[in-house]
GROMACS .gro file of C-alpha atoms in nm:
model
  128
    1ALA     CA    1  -2.645  -0.705  -1.392
    2VAL     CA    2  -2.300  -0.877  -1.431
    3GLU     CA    3  -2.171  -1.055  -1.112
    4LEU     CA    4  -1.789  -1.066  -1.081
    5VAL     CA    5  -1.615  -1.325  -0.868
    6GLU     CA    6  -1.246  -1.308  -0.788
    7SER     CA    7  -1.007  -1.594  -0.698
    8GLY     CA    8  -0.646  -1.657  -0.651
    9GLY     CA    9  -0.553  -1.428  -0.359
   10GLY     CA   10  -0.325  -1.537  -0.080
   11SER     CA   11   0.021  -1.494   0.077
   12VAL     CA   12   0.339  -1.473  -0.103
   13GLN     CA   13   0.692  -1.364  -0.031
   14SER     CA   14   0.864  -1.056  -0.173
   15GLY     CA   15   0.983  -1.137  -0.530
   16GLY     CA   16   0.731  -1.410  -0.581
   17SER     CA   17   0.438  -1.442  -0.823
   18LEU     CA   18   0.059  -1.466  -0.791
   19LYS     CA   19  -0.214  -1.483  -1.033
   20LEU     CA   20  -0.560  -1.342  -0.978
   21SER     CA   21  -0.876  -1.444  -1.171
   22CYS     CA   22  -1.207  -1.283  -1.232
   23SER     CA   23  -1.499  -1.460  -1.372
   24ALA     CA   24  -1.800  -1.280  -1.520
   25SER     CA   25  -2.152  -1.433  -1.483
   26THR     CA   26  -2.268  -1.314  -1.807
   27SER     CA   27  -2.084  -1.144  -2.113
   28SER     CA   28  -1.779  -0.949  -2.026
   29PRO     CA   29  -1.810  -0.568  -1.999
   30PHE     CA   30  -1.621  -0.361  -2.256
   31TYR     CA   31  -1.364  -0.258  -1.983
   32MET     CA   32  -1.234  -0.485  -1.729
   33ALA     CA   33  -1.005  -0.370  -1.447
   34TRP     CA   34  -0.818  -0.441  -1.125
   35PHE     CA   35  -0.826  -0.196  -0.835
   36ARG     CA   36  -0.670  -0.235  -0.494
   37GLN     CA   37  -0.712  -0.089  -0.142
   38SER     CA   38  -0.509  -0.116   0.163
   39PRO     CA   39  -0.602  -0.001   0.508
   40GLY     CA   40  -0.623   0.375   0.551
   41LYS     CA   41  -0.581   0.438   0.174
   42GLU     CA   42  -0.824   0.497  -0.108
   43ARG     CA   43  -0.891   0.253  -0.372
   44GLU     CA   44  -0.637   0.277  -0.655
   45GLY     CA   45  -0.637   0.142  -1.019
   46VAL     CA   46  -0.385  -0.121  -1.100
   47ALA     CA   47  -0.462  -0.211  -1.473
   48VAL     CA   48  -0.735  -0.169  -1.723
   49ILE     CA   49  -0.815  -0.394  -2.020
   50GLU     CA   50  -1.028  -0.299  -2.320
   51GLN     CA   51  -1.237  -0.545  -2.532
   52ASP     CA   52  -0.971  -0.538  -2.804
   53GLU     CA   53  -0.725  -0.635  -2.529
   54ALA     CA   54  -0.535  -0.295  -2.521
   55THR     CA   55  -0.396  -0.242  -2.175
   56HIS     CA   56  -0.319   0.046  -1.925
   57TYR     CA   57  -0.126   0.014  -1.606
   58ALA     CA   58  -0.050   0.224  -1.299
   59ASP     CA   59   0.313   0.328  -1.283
   60ALA     CA   60   0.353   0.134  -0.949
   61VAL     CA   61   0.298  -0.201  -1.128
   62LYS     CA   62   0.424  -0.131  -1.480
   63GLY     CA   63   0.670  -0.413  -1.590
   64ARG     CA   64   0.567  -0.633  -1.304
   65PHE     CA   65   0.185  -0.701  -1.340
   66THR     CA   66   0.013  -0.817  -1.664
   67ILE     CA   67  -0.366  -0.791  -1.714
   68SER     CA   68  -0.540  -1.021  -1.963
   69ARG     CA   69  -0.874  -1.150  -2.059
   70ASP     CA   70  -1.035  -1.442  -2.232
   71LEU     CA   71  -1.373  -1.331  -2.367
   72LYS     CA   72  -1.492  -1.686  -2.436
   73LYS     CA   73  -1.428  -1.783  -2.080
   74LYS     CA   74  -1.568  -1.447  -1.954
   75SER     CA   75  -1.271  -1.424  -1.747
   76THR     CA   76  -1.000  -1.156  -1.669
   77TYR     CA   77  -0.662  -1.209  -1.500
   78LEU     CA   78  -0.395  -1.022  -1.323
   79GLN     CA   79  -0.044  -1.186  -1.327
   80MET     CA   80   0.160  -1.033  -1.053
   81ASN     CA   81   0.535  -1.091  -1.076
   82ASN     CA   82   0.824  -0.969  -0.853
   83VAL     CA   83   0.565  -0.865  -0.593
   84GLU     CA   84   0.673  -0.612  -0.308
   85PRO     CA   85   0.537  -0.558   0.036
   86GLY     CA   86   0.367  -0.244  -0.095
   87ASP     CA   87   0.151  -0.455  -0.314
   88THR     CA   88  -0.037  -0.593  -0.016
   89ALA     CA   89  -0.392  -0.499  -0.033
   90VAL     CA   90  -0.756  -0.626  -0.124
   91TYR     CA   91  -0.773  -0.656  -0.494
   92TYR     CA   92  -1.103  -0.599  -0.665
   93CYS     CA   93  -1.212  -0.676  -1.017
   94ALA     CA   94  -1.432  -0.419  -1.178
   95GLY     CA   95  -1.618  -0.398  -1.504
   96ARG     CA   96  -1.767  -0.105  -1.705
   97GLN     CA   97  -2.027  -0.213  -1.955
   98TYR     CA   98  -1.999   0.034  -2.243
   99TYR     CA   99  -1.733   0.202  -2.450
  100GLY     CA  100  -1.646   0.546  -2.333
  101GLY     CA  101  -1.475   0.694  -2.640
  102GLN     CA  102  -1.123   0.723  -2.762
  103ASN     CA  103  -0.842   0.759  -2.498
  104TYR     CA  104  -1.097   0.690  -2.231
  105ALA     CA  105  -0.957   0.374  -2.089
  106SER     CA  106  -0.631   0.509  -1.934
  107SER     CA  107  -0.839   0.752  -1.738
  108LEU     CA  108  -1.032   0.479  -1.576
  109LEU     CA  109  -0.731   0.392  -1.343
  110SER     CA  110  -0.822   0.704  -1.144
  111ARG     CA  111  -1.208   0.690  -1.179
  112PRO     CA  112  -1.332   0.380  -0.989
  113GLY     CA  113  -1.683   0.549  -0.979
  114GLN     CA  114  -1.705   0.484  -1.370
  115PHE     CA  115  -1.734   0.112  -1.323
  116ASP     CA  116  -2.070  -0.060  -1.321
  117TYR     CA  117  -1.977  -0.398  -1.150
  118TRP     CA  118  -1.745  -0.491  -0.875
  119GLY     CA  119  -1.627  -0.821  -0.727
  120GLN     CA  120  -1.607  -0.889  -0.349
  121GLY     CA  121  -1.229  -0.853  -0.330
  122VAL     CA  122  -0.941  -1.088  -0.253
  123GLN     CA  123  -0.671  -1.042  -0.010
  124VAL     CA  124  -0.305  -1.038  -0.129
  125THR     CA  125  -0.036  -1.030   0.129
  126VAL     CA  126   0.337  -0.998   0.051
  127SER     CA  127   0.585  -1.072   0.321
  128SER     CA  128   0.937  -0.941   0.322
   0.00000   0.00000   0.00000
């Protein structure tokens, strides 16, 4: 099994920036993703990155957030710019081990059950 550990959460003012990191204990899964969940809401996909670094984003964060990965460091990142109070949530790193086929990655944003591994989550709080 792959253990995922997130870091970088915290409090930031609206319009500011924050960078989350996720480290994998062993080799990085084919797909890595960031999800978030706020109280009373379902877990929602934020961004997905494939092994070839192709990326997919939720509409709510397009143009503001950037997902990236460093395979040598077994790490995945989420750069959050121009954050808004609506971005307040617990952010989770997730990994799916194996390739799912062409055009599969974008569907993962709405399919958290397809992921094999999850981190413990980090709190991000955006104040207005």
